[in-house]
């Protein structure tokens, strides 16, 4: 099944996520259908900018929770699910996200993997993973913090609340807000402008601006991955994802999956001093 449309408009490649029935929830097919062609075009001399968008209701409402719910700690480690999205982040051609509607969880993180985010007035950004017993796991704890600062990132990640386009622009997440109907034409015009500058300079600009962030980022991302994978072992994450799928409120216990008896230490077992 095809979930991504790829179109060439002059020197800009427009990639549209097209899974409206699930609010563009990001599954493995979307990842490969989006990332493989864009990676192949990265070095094409006639491609100067990539514009990523969704539909009016959703840029992407996160990773597909049905897919996520099937993973275990072991399968997540084994498949290293993030590799595909990392390849997107590493594309060197300037990338613009044009966001209408929901950009939540992995959707917000995908937008943040782009070099510029433009938003429609109806856009809503958020990292709601806490409601599933999880944390952002596609770079959100690191990229959001760098974009909006620790205070706002903590508030968004710990409450899971959504912010509107005006606040997203005020916080520094979004470069510009446009009227809903102007988002695509305006984003395309900006993409076209970038695409028509020299590709080498544009890439160097992206690379150099990103270098400002990267000194401690790798350690942060690895730590985030390990924490994220570990959460798959908790009862709360199971409950959070299950509750979403059953359309009910989650009942978090905050306890480990299997309670183990406390260690009993007898005096003879203590270390001699
Ligand atoms: N996954 C799967 N299906 C989704 C979905 C999602 N994230 N979001 C929406 N849908 C589906 C709904 O299940 C529903 O499908 P049907 O029931 O009609 O079959 C359809 O889209 C329409 O959604 P609603 O009926 O819920 O629409 P509403 O307008 O009432 O609500 C909403 C819109 C966006 C507020 C709501 O759908 C919602 O809360 N969605 C979930 C948002 C969310 O929690 N997003 C974060 C997901 S977790 C990693 C891998 C992945 C990730 C991180 C790391 N590693 C490998 C390390 C990322 C994780 C996430 O993004």
mmCIF file of C-alpha atoms and ligand atoms in Angstrom:
data_model
loop_
_atom_site.group_PDB
_atom_site.id
_atom_site.type_symbol
_atom_site.label_atom_id
_atom_site.label_comp_id
_atom_site.label_asym_id
_atom_site.label_seq_id
_atom_site.Cartn_x
_atom_site.Cartn_y
_atom_site.Cartn_z
ATOM 1 C CA UNK A 1 0.000 0.000 0.000
ATOM 2 C CA UNK A 2 1.238 3.468 -0.832
ATOM 3 C CA UNK A 3 1.273 6.012 2.000
ATOM 4 C CA UNK A 4 3.632 8.620 0.574
ATOM 5 C CA UNK A 5 3.387 10.777 -2.560
ATOM 6 C CA UNK A 6 6.616 12.119 -3.986
ATOM 7 C CA UNK A 7 6.400 14.953 -6.501
ATOM 8 C CA UNK A 8 9.006 17.164 -8.189
ATOM 9 C CA UNK A 9 8.159 20.876 -8.341
ATOM 10 C CA UNK A 10 11.062 22.588 -10.026
ATOM 11 C CA UNK A 11 14.115 21.973 -7.829
ATOM 12 C CA UNK A 12 11.949 21.091 -4.810
ATOM 13 C CA UNK A 13 10.834 17.572 -3.968
ATOM 14 C CA UNK A 14 7.457 17.577 -2.217
ATOM 15 C CA UNK A 15 6.825 14.499 -0.059
ATOM 16 C CA UNK A 16 3.275 14.132 1.243
ATOM 17 C CA UNK A 17 2.382 11.615 3.936
ATOM 18 C CA UNK A 18 -0.925 10.130 2.908
ATOM 19 C CA UNK A 19 -2.569 7.943 5.513
ATOM 20 C CA UNK A 20 -5.515 10.142 6.489
ATOM 21 C CA UNK A 21 -7.587 7.339 8.054
ATOM 22 C CA UNK A 22 -5.016 7.066 10.853
ATOM 23 C CA UNK A 23 -4.116 10.773 11.046
ATOM 24 C CA UNK A 24 -0.876 9.936 9.213
ATOM 25 C CA UNK A 25 0.356 7.746 12.087
ATOM 26 C CA UNK A 26 3.884 6.731 11.123
ATOM 27 C CA UNK A 27 4.307 3.020 10.463
ATOM 28 C CA UNK A 28 7.281 1.123 9.043
ATOM 29 C CA UNK A 29 5.891 1.353 5.480
ATOM 30 C CA UNK A 30 5.686 5.140 5.669
ATOM 31 C CA UNK A 31 9.241 5.275 6.909
ATOM 32 C CA UNK A 32 10.663 3.252 4.032
ATOM 33 C CA UNK A 33 8.380 4.805 1.375
ATOM 34 C CA UNK A 34 9.445 8.254 2.497
ATOM 35 C CA UNK A 35 13.069 7.783 3.391
ATOM 36 C CA UNK A 36 14.362 5.502 0.602
ATOM 37 C CA UNK A 37 13.443 7.834 -2.307
ATOM 38 C CA UNK A 38 14.541 10.967 -0.445
ATOM 39 C CA UNK A 39 17.902 9.459 0.446
ATOM 40 C CA UNK A 40 18.318 8.472 -3.214
ATOM 41 C CA UNK A 41 17.607 12.080 -4.253
ATOM 42 C CA UNK A 42 19.858 13.656 -1.652
ATOM 43 C CA UNK A 43 22.845 13.897 -3.967
ATOM 44 C CA UNK A 44 20.847 14.697 -7.098
ATOM 45 C CA UNK A 45 22.140 17.991 -8.475
ATOM 46 C CA UNK A 46 18.642 19.057 -9.599
ATOM 47 C CA UNK A 47 17.161 18.669 -6.104
ATOM 48 C CA UNK A 48 17.799 21.686 -3.913
ATOM 49 C CA UNK A 49 15.159 21.383 -1.198
ATOM 50 C CA UNK A 50 12.761 18.833 0.299
ATOM 51 C CA UNK A 51 9.312 19.861 1.495
ATOM 52 C CA UNK A 52 7.581 17.382 3.794
ATOM 53 C CA UNK A 53 3.900 17.750 4.532
ATOM 54 C CA UNK A 54 0.708 15.897 5.464
ATOM 55 C CA UNK A 55 -2.920 16.871 5.113
ATOM 56 C CA UNK A 56 -5.047 19.595 6.683
ATOM 57 C CA UNK A 57 -5.972 17.465 9.716
ATOM 58 C CA UNK A 58 -2.597 15.936 10.468
ATOM 59 C CA UNK A 59 1.052 16.249 9.615
ATOM 60 C CA UNK A 60 1.431 13.030 11.648
ATOM 61 C CA UNK A 61 -0.229 12.072 14.945
ATOM 62 C CA UNK A 62 2.815 10.103 16.059
ATOM 63 C CA UNK A 63 4.268 6.690 15.547
ATOM 64 C CA UNK A 64 1.638 4.041 14.889
ATOM 65 C CA UNK A 65 0.633 2.935 18.376
ATOM 66 C CA UNK A 66 -0.656 -0.381 17.009
ATOM 67 C CA UNK A 67 2.848 -1.133 15.721
ATOM 68 C CA UNK A 68 4.533 0.148 18.867
ATOM 69 C CA UNK A 69 2.345 -2.014 21.073
ATOM 70 C CA UNK A 70 3.696 -5.162 19.376
ATOM 71 C CA UNK A 71 7.267 -4.459 20.393
ATOM 72 C CA UNK A 72 9.125 -5.898 23.303
ATOM 73 C CA UNK A 73 12.368 -4.673 24.768
ATOM 74 C CA UNK A 74 14.136 -7.484 22.899
ATOM 75 C CA UNK A 75 12.514 -6.798 19.494
ATOM 76 C CA UNK A 76 13.185 -3.080 19.809
ATOM 77 C CA UNK A 77 16.852 -3.670 20.494
ATOM 78 C CA UNK A 78 17.090 -6.294 17.792
ATOM 79 C CA UNK A 79 15.501 -4.275 14.974
ATOM 80 C CA UNK A 80 16.795 -0.868 16.060
ATOM 81 C CA UNK A 81 13.649 0.822 14.804
ATOM 82 C CA UNK A 82 15.075 4.260 14.749
ATOM 83 C CA UNK A 83 17.623 3.589 12.015
ATOM 84 C CA UNK A 84 15.156 4.412 9.219
ATOM 85 C CA UNK A 85 14.204 7.779 10.736
ATOM 86 C CA UNK A 86 17.837 8.554 11.465
ATOM 87 C CA UNK A 87 18.513 8.213 7.747
ATOM 88 C CA UNK A 88 15.879 10.900 7.185
ATOM 89 C CA UNK A 89 17.489 13.197 9.753
ATOM 90 C CA UNK A 90 20.849 12.705 8.054
ATOM 91 C CA UNK A 91 19.673 13.833 4.607
ATOM 92 C CA UNK A 92 21.896 16.811 3.802
ATOM 93 C CA UNK A 93 19.609 18.631 1.355
ATOM 94 C CA UNK A 94 17.684 21.341 3.264
ATOM 95 C CA UNK A 95 14.402 19.929 4.564
ATOM 96 C CA UNK A 96 11.262 21.920 5.371
ATOM 97 C CA UNK A 97 8.266 20.602 7.318
ATOM 98 C CA UNK A 98 4.968 22.270 6.410
ATOM 99 C CA UNK A 99 2.673 21.372 9.314
ATOM 100 C CA UNK A 100 -1.123 21.516 9.312
ATOM 101 C CA UNK A 101 -3.118 19.916 12.106
ATOM 102 C CA UNK A 102 -1.534 17.435 14.490
ATOM 103 C CA UNK A 103 2.225 16.992 14.803
ATOM 104 C CA UNK A 104 2.381 14.759 17.857
ATOM 105 C CA UNK A 105 4.944 12.385 19.305
ATOM 106 C CA UNK A 106 6.972 10.953 16.431
ATOM 107 C CA UNK A 107 5.168 13.426 14.128
ATOM 108 C CA UNK A 108 6.515 16.384 16.079
ATOM 109 C CA UNK A 109 9.910 14.672 16.180
ATOM 110 C CA UNK A 110 9.839 14.119 12.408
ATOM 111 C CA UNK A 111 9.078 17.822 11.898
ATOM 112 C CA UNK A 112 11.996 18.655 14.189
ATOM 113 C CA UNK A 113 14.304 16.468 12.072
ATOM 114 C CA UNK A 114 13.671 19.011 9.314
ATOM 115 C CA UNK A 115 15.745 22.177 9.137
ATOM 116 C CA UNK A 116 12.783 24.576 9.143
ATOM 117 C CA UNK A 117 9.200 24.143 10.344
ATOM 118 C CA UNK A 118 6.419 26.287 8.898
ATOM 119 C CA UNK A 119 2.973 25.934 10.449
ATOM 120 C CA UNK A 120 -0.622 26.580 9.489
ATOM 121 C CA UNK A 121 -2.764 28.425 12.034
ATOM 122 C CA UNK A 122 -4.520 25.147 12.869
ATOM 123 C CA UNK A 123 -1.272 23.287 13.693
ATOM 124 C CA UNK A 124 -0.931 21.565 17.057
ATOM 125 C CA UNK A 125 2.394 20.307 18.373
ATOM 126 C CA UNK A 126 2.953 17.983 21.308
ATOM 127 C CA UNK A 127 4.883 15.118 22.844
ATOM 128 C CA UNK A 128 2.053 13.112 24.435
ATOM 129 C CA UNK A 129 4.054 9.904 25.027
ATOM 130 C CA UNK A 130 3.770 10.309 28.810
ATOM 131 C CA UNK A 131 0.074 9.445 28.432
ATOM 132 C CA UNK A 132 1.159 6.083 27.017
ATOM 133 C CA UNK A 133 3.635 5.460 29.800
ATOM 134 C CA UNK A 134 6.510 6.363 27.482
ATOM 135 C CA UNK A 135 8.816 9.258 26.678
ATOM 136 C CA UNK A 136 9.710 10.811 23.315
ATOM 137 C CA UNK A 137 11.976 8.344 21.534
ATOM 138 C CA UNK A 138 12.720 9.780 18.088
ATOM 139 C CA UNK A 139 14.949 12.559 19.362
ATOM 140 C CA UNK A 140 12.263 14.650 21.078
ATOM 141 C CA UNK A 141 13.935 15.046 24.449
ATOM 142 C CA UNK A 142 17.048 16.343 22.731
ATOM 143 C CA UNK A 143 15.783 18.344 19.742
ATOM 144 C CA UNK A 144 12.785 19.922 21.493
ATOM 145 C CA UNK A 145 14.975 21.006 24.397
ATOM 146 C CA UNK A 146 17.453 22.615 22.047
ATOM 147 C CA UNK A 147 14.703 24.382 20.088
ATOM 148 C CA UNK A 148 12.426 25.654 22.848
ATOM 149 C CA UNK A 149 14.651 25.418 25.927
ATOM 150 C CA UNK A 150 14.546 23.191 28.996
ATOM 151 C CA UNK A 151 11.617 24.919 30.707
ATOM 152 C CA UNK A 152 9.159 24.638 27.841
ATOM 153 C CA UNK A 153 10.390 21.164 26.872
ATOM 154 C CA UNK A 154 9.880 19.888 30.419
ATOM 155 C CA UNK A 155 6.379 21.351 30.495
ATOM 156 C CA UNK A 156 5.423 19.834 27.130
ATOM 157 C CA UNK A 157 6.948 16.399 27.770
ATOM 158 C CA UNK A 158 5.780 16.027 31.375
ATOM 159 C CA UNK A 159 2.205 17.245 30.804
ATOM 160 C CA UNK A 160 1.848 15.816 27.292
ATOM 161 C CA UNK A 161 -0.164 18.903 26.379
ATOM 162 C CA UNK A 162 -0.424 20.280 22.859
ATOM 163 C CA UNK A 163 0.634 23.789 21.910
ATOM 164 C CA UNK A 164 -0.886 25.827 19.118
ATOM 165 C CA UNK A 165 0.915 27.393 16.177
ATOM 166 C CA UNK A 166 1.192 30.827 17.799
ATOM 167 C CA UNK A 167 2.887 29.407 20.878
ATOM 168 C CA UNK A 168 5.069 27.143 18.742
ATOM 169 C CA UNK A 169 6.329 30.203 16.899
ATOM 170 C CA UNK A 170 6.767 32.146 20.155
ATOM 171 C CA UNK A 171 8.752 29.246 21.683
ATOM 172 C CA UNK A 172 11.060 28.989 18.660
ATOM 173 C CA UNK A 173 9.819 25.652 17.335
ATOM 174 C CA UNK A 174 8.251 27.161 14.230
ATOM 175 C CA UNK A 175 9.841 29.687 11.899
ATOM 176 C CA UNK A 176 6.619 31.177 10.542
ATOM 177 C CA UNK A 177 2.855 30.723 10.850
ATOM 178 C CA UNK A 178 0.653 31.057 7.791
ATOM 179 C CA UNK A 179 -3.096 31.085 7.245
ATOM 180 C CA UNK A 180 -4.222 27.504 6.629
ATOM 181 C CA UNK A 181 -4.717 27.960 2.909
ATOM 182 C CA UNK A 182 -1.416 29.811 2.518
ATOM 183 C CA UNK A 183 0.785 27.211 4.211
ATOM 184 C CA UNK A 184 1.601 25.115 1.162
ATOM 185 C CA UNK A 185 2.078 27.894 -1.394
ATOM 186 C CA UNK A 186 4.177 29.936 1.038
ATOM 187 C CA UNK A 187 6.275 26.924 2.097
ATOM 188 C CA UNK A 188 6.803 26.004 -1.532
ATOM 189 C CA UNK A 189 7.901 29.537 -2.366
ATOM 190 C CA UNK A 190 10.437 29.418 0.493
ATOM 191 C CA UNK A 191 11.595 25.953 -0.590
ATOM 192 C CA UNK A 192 11.985 27.191 -4.130
ATOM 193 C CA UNK A 193 14.058 30.113 -2.927
ATOM 194 C CA UNK A 194 16.366 27.802 -0.942
ATOM 195 C CA UNK A 195 16.491 25.254 -3.760
ATOM 196 C CA UNK A 196 17.663 27.876 -6.123
ATOM 197 C CA UNK A 197 20.604 28.920 -3.989
ATOM 198 C CA UNK A 198 23.782 26.903 -4.393
ATOM 199 C CA UNK A 199 23.293 23.422 -3.018
ATOM 200 C CA UNK A 200 26.790 23.239 -1.607
ATOM 201 C CA UNK A 201 26.324 26.447 0.397
ATOM 202 C CA UNK A 202 22.839 25.456 1.529
ATOM 203 C CA UNK A 203 24.109 22.110 2.721
ATOM 204 C CA UNK A 204 27.081 23.713 4.411
ATOM 205 C CA UNK A 205 24.739 26.146 6.177
ATOM 206 C CA UNK A 206 22.617 23.280 7.487
ATOM 207 C CA UNK A 207 25.639 21.272 8.532
ATOM 208 C CA UNK A 208 27.276 24.195 10.270
ATOM 209 C CA UNK A 209 24.175 25.329 12.152
ATOM 210 C CA UNK A 210 23.635 21.748 13.264
ATOM 211 C CA UNK A 211 27.217 21.526 14.471
ATOM 212 C CA UNK A 212 26.281 24.056 17.150
ATOM 213 C CA UNK A 213 24.027 21.440 18.702
ATOM 214 C CA UNK A 214 26.032 18.339 18.272
ATOM 215 C CA UNK A 215 28.700 18.481 20.887
ATOM 216 C CA UNK A 216 26.743 16.509 23.487
ATOM 217 C CA UNK A 217 23.792 15.346 21.400
ATOM 218 C CA UNK A 218 25.056 11.836 20.609
ATOM 219 C CA UNK A 219 25.289 10.902 24.254
ATOM 220 C CA UNK A 220 21.840 12.361 24.884
ATOM 221 C CA UNK A 221 20.252 10.444 22.035
ATOM 222 C CA UNK A 222 21.808 7.165 23.098
ATOM 223 C CA UNK A 223 20.625 7.721 26.646
ATOM 224 C CA UNK A 224 17.128 8.525 25.353
ATOM 225 C CA UNK A 225 17.091 5.309 23.299
ATOM 226 C CA UNK A 226 18.107 3.143 26.221
ATOM 227 C CA UNK A 227 15.540 4.791 28.521
ATOM 228 C CA UNK A 228 12.874 4.464 25.846
ATOM 229 C CA UNK A 229 13.626 0.792 25.255
ATOM 230 C CA UNK A 230 13.637 0.135 28.991
ATOM 231 C CA UNK A 231 10.133 1.642 29.319
ATOM 232 C CA UNK A 232 8.866 -1.126 27.078
ATOM 233 C CA UNK A 233 9.493 -3.410 30.024
ATOM 234 C CA UNK A 234 7.064 -1.541 32.294
ATOM 235 C CA UNK A 235 3.477 -2.455 33.023
ATOM 236 C CA UNK A 236 2.501 1.202 32.627
ATOM 237 C CA UNK A 237 3.642 1.309 29.003
ATOM 238 C CA UNK A 238 1.669 -1.865 28.249
ATOM 239 C CA UNK A 239 -1.358 -0.387 29.985
ATOM 240 C CA UNK A 240 -1.005 3.005 28.301
ATOM 241 C CA UNK A 241 -0.820 1.560 24.802
ATOM 242 C CA UNK A 242 -3.556 -1.008 25.473
ATOM 243 C CA UNK A 243 -5.854 1.683 26.869
ATOM 244 C CA UNK A 244 -5.365 3.801 23.770
ATOM 245 C CA UNK A 245 -6.233 0.873 21.521
ATOM 246 C CA UNK A 246 -9.336 0.089 23.623
ATOM 247 C CA UNK A 247 -10.331 3.776 23.648
ATOM 248 C CA UNK A 248 -10.407 4.042 27.451
ATOM 249 C CA UNK A 249 -8.516 5.906 30.109
ATOM 250 C CA UNK A 250 -5.281 4.275 31.182
ATOM 251 C CA UNK A 251 -5.010 2.950 34.692
ATOM 252 C CA UNK A 252 -1.352 3.318 35.573
ATOM 253 C CA UNK A 253 0.004 1.421 38.519
ATOM 254 C CA UNK A 254 3.454 2.966 38.508
ATOM 255 C CA UNK A 255 4.795 -0.413 39.595
ATOM 256 C CA UNK A 256 7.309 -2.693 37.869
ATOM 257 C CA UNK A 257 5.773 -5.490 35.779
ATOM 258 C CA UNK A 258 6.582 -8.307 38.168
ATOM 259 C CA UNK A 259 7.142 -7.476 41.772
ATOM 260 C CA UNK A 260 10.147 -9.358 43.046
ATOM 261 C CA UNK A 261 10.558 -10.244 46.707
ATOM 262 C CA UNK A 262 12.954 -7.982 48.551
ATOM 263 C CA UNK A 263 16.389 -9.517 49.071
ATOM 264 C CA UNK A 264 16.713 -10.992 52.503
ATOM 265 C CA UNK A 265 20.196 -10.448 53.851
ATOM 266 C CA UNK A 266 21.221 -12.474 56.829
ATOM 267 C CA UNK A 267 24.014 -11.263 59.126
ATOM 268 C CA UNK A 268 26.257 -14.106 57.885
ATOM 269 C CA UNK A 269 25.868 -12.802 54.314
ATOM 270 C CA UNK A 270 27.190 -9.321 55.081
ATOM 271 C CA UNK A 271 30.710 -8.509 54.004
ATOM 272 C CA UNK A 272 33.397 -8.789 56.577
ATOM 273 C CA UNK A 273 35.021 -5.412 57.232
HETATM 274 N N1 LIG B 1 -1.281 5.509 16.098
HETATM 275 C C1 LIG B 1 -2.235 4.749 15.551
HETATM 276 N N2 LIG B 1 -3.439 5.211 15.217
HETATM 277 C C2 LIG B 1 -3.706 6.508 15.455
HETATM 278 C C3 LIG B 1 -2.760 7.368 16.050
HETATM 279 C C4 LIG B 1 -1.491 6.821 16.363
HETATM 280 N N3 LIG B 1 -0.499 7.540 16.866
HETATM 281 N N4 LIG B 1 -3.334 8.578 16.175
HETATM 282 C C5 LIG B 1 -4.558 8.479 15.683
HETATM 283 N N5 LIG B 1 -4.792 7.248 15.244
HETATM 284 C C6 LIG B 1 -6.008 6.723 14.638
HETATM 285 C C7 LIG B 1 -7.074 6.479 15.690
HETATM 286 O O1 LIG B 1 -6.870 5.226 16.315
HETATM 287 C C8 LIG B 1 -8.314 6.523 14.841
HETATM 288 O O2 LIG B 1 -8.438 5.308 14.162
HETATM 289 P P1 LIG B 1 -9.867 4.498 14.112
HETATM 290 O O3 LIG B 1 -10.241 4.289 15.537
HETATM 291 O O4 LIG B 1 -10.782 5.458 13.390
HETATM 292 O O5 LIG B 1 -9.534 3.269 13.351
HETATM 293 C C9 LIG B 1 -8.003 7.593 13.805
HETATM 294 O O6 LIG B 1 -6.587 7.696 13.778
HETATM 295 C C10 LIG B 1 -8.594 8.955 14.153
HETATM 296 O O7 LIG B 1 -8.159 9.285 15.455
HETATM 297 P P2 LIG B 1 -9.179 9.737 16.615
HETATM 298 O O8 LIG B 1 -10.520 9.131 16.414
HETATM 299 O O9 LIG B 1 -8.489 9.487 17.896
HETATM 300 O O10 LIG B 1 -9.283 11.307 16.302
HETATM 301 P P3 LIG B 1 -9.567 12.481 17.334
HETATM 302 O O11 LIG B 1 -9.772 13.694 16.504
HETATM 303 O O12 LIG B 1 -10.647 12.099 18.306
HETATM 304 O O13 LIG B 1 -8.211 12.643 18.168
HETATM 305 C C11 LIG B 1 -5.826 12.769 18.421
HETATM 306 C C12 LIG B 1 -7.053 13.038 17.514
HETATM 307 C C13 LIG B 1 -4.583 13.098 17.608
HETATM 308 C C14 LIG B 1 -5.881 13.719 19.650
HETATM 309 C C15 LIG B 1 -5.823 11.297 18.900
HETATM 310 O O14 LIG B 1 -5.984 10.448 17.755
HETATM 311 C C16 LIG B 1 -4.603 10.895 19.614
HETATM 312 O O15 LIG B 1 -4.408 11.206 20.797
HETATM 313 N N6 LIG B 1 -3.714 10.142 18.925
HETATM 314 C C17 LIG B 1 -2.517 9.602 19.533
HETATM 315 C C18 LIG B 1 -1.457 10.658 19.652
HETATM 316 C C19 LIG B 1 -0.214 10.100 20.314
HETATM 317 O O16 LIG B 1 -0.255 9.591 21.428
HETATM 318 N N7 LIG B 1 0.899 10.186 19.613
HETATM 319 C C20 LIG B 1 2.195 9.684 20.110
HETATM 320 C C21 LIG B 1 2.329 8.232 19.718
HETATM 321 S S1 LIG B 1 3.778 7.501 20.420
HETATM 322 C C22 LIG B 1 10.730 4.852 18.783
HETATM 323 C C23 LIG B 1 9.703 4.555 17.954
HETATM 324 C C24 LIG B 1 8.586 5.400 17.913
HETATM 325 C C25 LIG B 1 8.493 6.490 18.698
HETATM 326 C C26 LIG B 1 9.553 6.768 19.505
HETATM 327 C C27 LIG B 1 10.654 5.929 19.556
HETATM 328 N N8 LIG B 1 11.907 4.036 18.909
HETATM 329 C C28 LIG B 1 12.005 2.882 18.103
HETATM 330 C C29 LIG B 1 12.891 4.271 19.883
HETATM 331 C C30 LIG B 1 7.321 7.379 18.705
HETATM 332 C C31 LIG B 1 6.308 7.201 19.574
HETATM 333 C C32 LIG B 1 5.036 7.953 19.384
HETATM 334 O O17 LIG B 1 4.885 8.799 18.533
#
